Short mmCIF file of C-alpha atoms in Angstrom, two decimals:
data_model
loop_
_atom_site.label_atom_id
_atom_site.label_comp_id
_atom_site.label_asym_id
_atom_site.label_seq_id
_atom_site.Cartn_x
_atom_site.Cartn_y
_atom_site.Cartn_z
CA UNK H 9 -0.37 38.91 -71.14
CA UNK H 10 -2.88 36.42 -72.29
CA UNK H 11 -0.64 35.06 -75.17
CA UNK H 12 2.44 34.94 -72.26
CA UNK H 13 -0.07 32.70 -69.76
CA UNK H 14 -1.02 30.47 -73.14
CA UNK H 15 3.08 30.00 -73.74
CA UNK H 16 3.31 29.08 -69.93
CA UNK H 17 0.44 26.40 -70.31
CA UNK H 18 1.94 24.80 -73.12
CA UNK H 19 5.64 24.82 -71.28
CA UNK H 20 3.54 23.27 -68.67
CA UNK H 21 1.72 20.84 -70.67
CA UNK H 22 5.00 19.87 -72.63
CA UNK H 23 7.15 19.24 -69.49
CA UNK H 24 3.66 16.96 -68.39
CA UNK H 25 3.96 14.77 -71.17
CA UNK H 26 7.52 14.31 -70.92
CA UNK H 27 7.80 13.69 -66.81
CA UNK H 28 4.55 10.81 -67.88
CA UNK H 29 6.42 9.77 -71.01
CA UNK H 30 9.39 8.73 -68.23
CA UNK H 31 7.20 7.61 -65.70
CA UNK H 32 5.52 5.12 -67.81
CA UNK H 33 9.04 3.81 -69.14
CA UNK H 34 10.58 3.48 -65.41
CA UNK H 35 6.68 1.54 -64.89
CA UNK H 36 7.61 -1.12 -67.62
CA UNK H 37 11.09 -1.25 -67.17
CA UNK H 38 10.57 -1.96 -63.39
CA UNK H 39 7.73 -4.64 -64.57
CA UNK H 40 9.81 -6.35 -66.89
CA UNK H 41 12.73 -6.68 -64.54
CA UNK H 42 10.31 -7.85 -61.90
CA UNK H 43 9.26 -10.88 -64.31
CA UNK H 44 12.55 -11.47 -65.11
CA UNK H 45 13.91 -12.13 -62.15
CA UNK H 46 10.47 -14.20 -60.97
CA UNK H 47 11.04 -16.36 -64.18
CA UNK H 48 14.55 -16.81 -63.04
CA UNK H 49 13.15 -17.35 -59.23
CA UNK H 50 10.66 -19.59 -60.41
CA UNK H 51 12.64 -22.00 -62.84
CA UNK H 52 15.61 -22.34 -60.27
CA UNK H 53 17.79 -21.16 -62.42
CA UNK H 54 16.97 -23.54 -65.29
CA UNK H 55 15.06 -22.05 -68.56
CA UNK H 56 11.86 -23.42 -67.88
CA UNK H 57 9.66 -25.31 -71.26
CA UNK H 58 6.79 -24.73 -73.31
CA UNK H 59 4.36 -26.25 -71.46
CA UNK H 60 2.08 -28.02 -74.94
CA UNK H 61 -0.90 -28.06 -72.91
CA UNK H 62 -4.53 -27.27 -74.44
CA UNK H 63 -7.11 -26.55 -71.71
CA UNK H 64 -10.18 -27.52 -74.00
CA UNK H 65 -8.70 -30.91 -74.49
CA UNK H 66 -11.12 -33.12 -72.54
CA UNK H 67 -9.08 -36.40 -73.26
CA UNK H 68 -6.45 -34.16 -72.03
CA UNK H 69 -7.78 -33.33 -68.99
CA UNK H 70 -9.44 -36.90 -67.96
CA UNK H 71 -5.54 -38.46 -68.50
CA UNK H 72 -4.32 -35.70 -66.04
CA UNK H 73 -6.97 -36.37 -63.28
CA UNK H 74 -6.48 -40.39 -63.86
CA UNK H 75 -2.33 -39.17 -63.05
CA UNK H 76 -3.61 -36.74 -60.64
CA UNK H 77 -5.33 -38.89 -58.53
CA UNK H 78 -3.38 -42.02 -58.64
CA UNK H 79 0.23 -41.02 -58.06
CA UNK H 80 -0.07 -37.57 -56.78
CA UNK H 81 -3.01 -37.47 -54.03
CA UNK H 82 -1.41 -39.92 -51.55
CA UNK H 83 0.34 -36.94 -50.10
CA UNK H 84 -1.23 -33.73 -51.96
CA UNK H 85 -4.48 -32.08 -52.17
CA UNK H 86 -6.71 -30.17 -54.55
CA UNK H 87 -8.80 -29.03 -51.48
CA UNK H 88 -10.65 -26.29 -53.84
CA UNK H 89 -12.27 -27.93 -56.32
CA UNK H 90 -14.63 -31.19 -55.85
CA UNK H 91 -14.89 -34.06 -57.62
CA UNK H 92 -18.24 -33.40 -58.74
CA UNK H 93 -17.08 -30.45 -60.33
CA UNK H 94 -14.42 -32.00 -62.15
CA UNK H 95 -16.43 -34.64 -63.61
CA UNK H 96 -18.79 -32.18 -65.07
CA UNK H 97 -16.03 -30.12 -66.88
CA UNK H 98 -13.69 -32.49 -68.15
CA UNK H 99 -16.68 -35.07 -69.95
CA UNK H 100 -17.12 -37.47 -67.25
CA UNK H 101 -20.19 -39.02 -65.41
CA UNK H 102 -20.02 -38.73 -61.81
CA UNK H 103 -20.64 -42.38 -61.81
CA UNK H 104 -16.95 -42.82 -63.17
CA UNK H 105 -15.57 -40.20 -61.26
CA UNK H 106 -16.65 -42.20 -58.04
CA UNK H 107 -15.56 -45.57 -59.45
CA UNK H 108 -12.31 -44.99 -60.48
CA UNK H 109 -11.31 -41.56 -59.14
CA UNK H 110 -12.02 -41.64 -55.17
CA UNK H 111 -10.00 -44.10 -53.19
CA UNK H 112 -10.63 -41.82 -50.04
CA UNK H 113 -12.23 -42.16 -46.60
CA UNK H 114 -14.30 -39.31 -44.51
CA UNK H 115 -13.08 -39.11 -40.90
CA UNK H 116 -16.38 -41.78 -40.13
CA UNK H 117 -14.65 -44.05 -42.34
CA UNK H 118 -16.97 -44.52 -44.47
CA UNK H 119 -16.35 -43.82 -48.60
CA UNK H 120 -15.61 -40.02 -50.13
CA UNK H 121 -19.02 -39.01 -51.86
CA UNK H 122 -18.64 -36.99 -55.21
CA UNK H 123 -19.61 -34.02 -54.14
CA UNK H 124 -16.64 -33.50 -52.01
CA UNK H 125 -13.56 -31.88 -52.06
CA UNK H 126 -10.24 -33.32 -53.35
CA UNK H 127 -8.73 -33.67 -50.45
CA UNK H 128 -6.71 -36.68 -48.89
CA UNK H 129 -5.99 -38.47 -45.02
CA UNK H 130 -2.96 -37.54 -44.78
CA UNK H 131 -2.08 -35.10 -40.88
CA UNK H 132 -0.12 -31.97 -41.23
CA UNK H 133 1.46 -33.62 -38.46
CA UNK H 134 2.63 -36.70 -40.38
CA UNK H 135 3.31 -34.99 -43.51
CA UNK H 136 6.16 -33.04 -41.87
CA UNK H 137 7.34 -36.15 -40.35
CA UNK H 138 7.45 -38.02 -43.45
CA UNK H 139 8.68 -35.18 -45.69
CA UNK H 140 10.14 -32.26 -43.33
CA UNK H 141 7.21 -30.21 -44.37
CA UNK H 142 3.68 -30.79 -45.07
CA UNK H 143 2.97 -31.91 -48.91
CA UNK H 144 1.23 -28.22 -50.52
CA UNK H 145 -2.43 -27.86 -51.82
CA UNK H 146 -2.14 -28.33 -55.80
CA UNK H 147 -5.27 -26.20 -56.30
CA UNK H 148 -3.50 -23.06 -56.91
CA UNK H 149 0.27 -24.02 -58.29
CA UNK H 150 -0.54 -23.42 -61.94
CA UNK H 151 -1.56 -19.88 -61.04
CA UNK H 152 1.55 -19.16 -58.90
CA UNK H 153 4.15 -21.16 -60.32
CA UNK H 154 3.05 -21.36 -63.99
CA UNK H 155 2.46 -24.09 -66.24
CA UNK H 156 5.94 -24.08 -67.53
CA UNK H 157 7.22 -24.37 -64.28
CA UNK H 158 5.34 -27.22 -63.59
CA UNK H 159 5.40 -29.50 -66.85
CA UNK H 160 9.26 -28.81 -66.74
CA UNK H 161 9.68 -29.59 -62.85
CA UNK H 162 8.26 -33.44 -63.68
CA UNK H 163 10.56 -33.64 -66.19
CA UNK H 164 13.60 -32.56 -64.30
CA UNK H 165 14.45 -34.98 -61.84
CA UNK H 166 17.93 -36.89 -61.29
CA UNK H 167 19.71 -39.38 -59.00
CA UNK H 168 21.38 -37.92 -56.04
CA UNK H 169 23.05 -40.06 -54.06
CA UNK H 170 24.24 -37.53 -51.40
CA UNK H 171 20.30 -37.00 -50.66
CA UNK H 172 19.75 -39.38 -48.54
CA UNK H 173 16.47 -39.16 -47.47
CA UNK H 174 14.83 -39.05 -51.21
CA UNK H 175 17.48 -39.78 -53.19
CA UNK H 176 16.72 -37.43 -55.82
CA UNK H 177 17.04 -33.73 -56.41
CA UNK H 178 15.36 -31.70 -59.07
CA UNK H 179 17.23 -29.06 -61.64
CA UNK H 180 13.74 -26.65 -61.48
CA UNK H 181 13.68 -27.11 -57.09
CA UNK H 182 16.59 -27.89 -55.95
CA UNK H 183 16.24 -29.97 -52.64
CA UNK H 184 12.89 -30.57 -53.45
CA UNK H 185 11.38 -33.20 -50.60
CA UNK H 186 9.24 -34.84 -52.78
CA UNK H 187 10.30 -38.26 -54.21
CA UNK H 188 9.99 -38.73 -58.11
CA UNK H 189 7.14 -40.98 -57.62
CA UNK H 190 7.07 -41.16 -61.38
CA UNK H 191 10.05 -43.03 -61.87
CA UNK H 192 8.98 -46.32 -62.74
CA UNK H 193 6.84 -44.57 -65.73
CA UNK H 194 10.23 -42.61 -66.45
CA UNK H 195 12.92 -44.22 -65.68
CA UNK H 196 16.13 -42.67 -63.90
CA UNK H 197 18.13 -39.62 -65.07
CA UNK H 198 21.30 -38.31 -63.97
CA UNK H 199 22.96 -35.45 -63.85
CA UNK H 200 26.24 -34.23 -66.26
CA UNK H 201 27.92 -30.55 -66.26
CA UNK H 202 28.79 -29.67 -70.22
CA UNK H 203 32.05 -29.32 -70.48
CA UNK H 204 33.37 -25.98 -70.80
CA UNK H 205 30.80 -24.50 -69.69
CA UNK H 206 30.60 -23.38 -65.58
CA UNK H 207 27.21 -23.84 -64.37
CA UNK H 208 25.61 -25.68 -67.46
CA UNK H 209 24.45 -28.99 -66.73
CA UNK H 210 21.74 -31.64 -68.39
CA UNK H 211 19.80 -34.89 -67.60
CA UNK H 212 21.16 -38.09 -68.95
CA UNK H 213 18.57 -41.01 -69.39
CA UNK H 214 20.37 -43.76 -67.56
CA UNK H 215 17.58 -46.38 -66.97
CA UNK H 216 14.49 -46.60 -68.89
CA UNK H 217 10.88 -46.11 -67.54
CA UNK H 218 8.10 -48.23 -68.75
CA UNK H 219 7.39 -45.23 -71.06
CA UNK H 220 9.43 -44.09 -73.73
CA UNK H 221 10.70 -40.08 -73.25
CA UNK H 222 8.02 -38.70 -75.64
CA UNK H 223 5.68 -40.28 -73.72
CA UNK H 224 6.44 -39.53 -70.74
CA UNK H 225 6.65 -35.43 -71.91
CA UNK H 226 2.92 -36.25 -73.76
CA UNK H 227 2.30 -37.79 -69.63
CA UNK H 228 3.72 -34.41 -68.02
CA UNK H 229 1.45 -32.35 -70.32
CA UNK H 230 -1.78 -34.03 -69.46
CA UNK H 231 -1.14 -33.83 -65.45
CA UNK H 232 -0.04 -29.91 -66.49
CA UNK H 233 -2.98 -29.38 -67.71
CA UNK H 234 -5.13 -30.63 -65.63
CA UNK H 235 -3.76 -28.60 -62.66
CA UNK H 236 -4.17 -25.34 -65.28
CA UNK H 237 -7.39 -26.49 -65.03
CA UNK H 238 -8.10 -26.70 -61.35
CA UNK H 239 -6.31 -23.78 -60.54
CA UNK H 240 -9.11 -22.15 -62.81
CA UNK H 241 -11.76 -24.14 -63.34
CA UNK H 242 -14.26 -21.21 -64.98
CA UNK H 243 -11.49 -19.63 -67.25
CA UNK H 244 -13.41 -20.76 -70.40
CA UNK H 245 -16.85 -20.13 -68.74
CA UNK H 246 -15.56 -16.50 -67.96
CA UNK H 247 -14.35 -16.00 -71.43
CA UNK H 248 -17.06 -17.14 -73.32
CA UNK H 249 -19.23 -14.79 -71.21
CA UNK H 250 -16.68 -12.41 -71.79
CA UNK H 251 -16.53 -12.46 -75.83
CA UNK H 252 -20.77 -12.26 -75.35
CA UNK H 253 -20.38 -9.26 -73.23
CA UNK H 254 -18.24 -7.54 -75.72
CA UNK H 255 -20.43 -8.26 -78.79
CA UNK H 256 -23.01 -7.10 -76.83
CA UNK H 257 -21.52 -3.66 -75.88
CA UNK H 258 -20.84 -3.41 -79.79
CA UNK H 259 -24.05 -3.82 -80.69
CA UNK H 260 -25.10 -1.14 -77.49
CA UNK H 261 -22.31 1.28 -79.11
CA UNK H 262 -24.41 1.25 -82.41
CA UNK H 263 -27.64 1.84 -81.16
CA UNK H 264 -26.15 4.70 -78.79
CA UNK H 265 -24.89 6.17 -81.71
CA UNK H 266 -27.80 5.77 -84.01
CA UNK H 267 -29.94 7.55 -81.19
CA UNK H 268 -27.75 10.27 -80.75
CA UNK H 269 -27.80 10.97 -84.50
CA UNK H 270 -31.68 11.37 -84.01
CA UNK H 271 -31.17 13.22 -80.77
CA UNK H 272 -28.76 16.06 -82.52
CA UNK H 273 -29.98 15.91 -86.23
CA UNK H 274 -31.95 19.40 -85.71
CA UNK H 275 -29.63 20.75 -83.98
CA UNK H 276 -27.58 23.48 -86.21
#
């Protein structure tokens, strides 16, 4: 009887493992599909590129807020981080920041101090006027669009003459309703189906920029990464902290073990 109940627990243990063998196959499979088809969602369409971005580049990071800031605030915000903030992580004095970085106004009129946040004049109100919908907070795109998705997005623009309001499209968002306000840095590119081939198309340079291609992907990179950045400023705060806390569980982990040595060594 008792060796019958023992065969019955190990049927039962046996079919266990195999029903959470399957479940945890169905779990990736299901997870894998699910980024698929968000890569696919998020790229338009398009296979999206290697962002080459290095968030510890400070030079990096000071080119991509100079971008930031001069081309790309007039109609969006990085309402969650502050400018103070930013000068203290990516090597700059506060003294620069407010020189060459703020060209804002408080609703008094008078100039944006440094301790506030990146945000810029323009209304919700006119922002949907101008645009059809109101310009998105920055602060948070690298976390849910990706940095691929963004460095390849400024690279993807084209000509479009049947948008008439813009006059561009983009290959990553199509009907995007922001204008390529880096075109003069880029120059134009249009857009040419491969031949043979049904829905495969690619961007011809057709008029140069006042930067040569490489530099304008080198350009792309550095405003990439600086929006990595923002969307998490304390990322290499957290894992220095991190790689601490682990060497110091280690270390805990060999005095727990040395003490329970002692503990049990007269113990037969």
């Amino acid at each position: 009887m008792k060796s019958q109940a023992l065969q019955i627990t190990n049927k039962q243990r046996r079919s266990y493992r195999q029903g959470l063998s399957a479940l945890t196959l169905f779990s990736i499979t299901v997870l894998l599909l699910l980024q698929s088809g968000y890569s696919l969602a998020a790229g338009g369409g398009v296979k999206l590129e290697d962002a080459p971005i290095d968030r510890g580049d400070e030079k990096s990071l000071q080119r991509g807020a100079r971008i930031f800031v001069n081309y790309c605030m007039g109609c969006h915000s990085a309402g969650y981080q502050r400018y103070s903030r930013m000068a203290q992580d990516i090597g700059l004095s506060e003294e620069d920041v407010s020189n060459n970085m703020i060209f804002t106004t408080d609703k008094a009129g008078e100039r944006t101090k440094v301790g506030s946040l990146m945000t810029n004049n323009m209304t919700e109100d006119y922002g949907k006027q101008a645009f059809g919908v109101l310009p998105p907070n920055l602060s948070l795109t690298a976390r849910s669009r990706g940095v691929d998705w963004i460095y390849t997005y400024l690279k993807s623009y084209y000509l479009d003459p049947e948008r008439g309001g813009v006059g561009v499209n983009n290959l990553v968002f199509p009907d995007t309703a922001m204008p390529h306000v880096l075109w003069s840095l880029q120059g134009w590119q249009t857009l040419d189906h491969a031949e043979g081939e049904h829905d495969a198309a690619k961007l011809i340079q057709s008029t140069s920029g006042s930067l040569s291609p490489e530099e304008y992907s080198n350009l792309a990179a550095d405003v990439t990464n600086f929006l990595a950045y923002v969307s998490d400023p304390i990322r290499s705060t957290r894992h220095r902290i991190g790689i601490v806390v682990m060497l110091f569980l280690l270390v805990l982990l060999g005095v727990t073990y040395l003490l329970k040595k002692e503990y049990w060594k007269d113990v037969v």
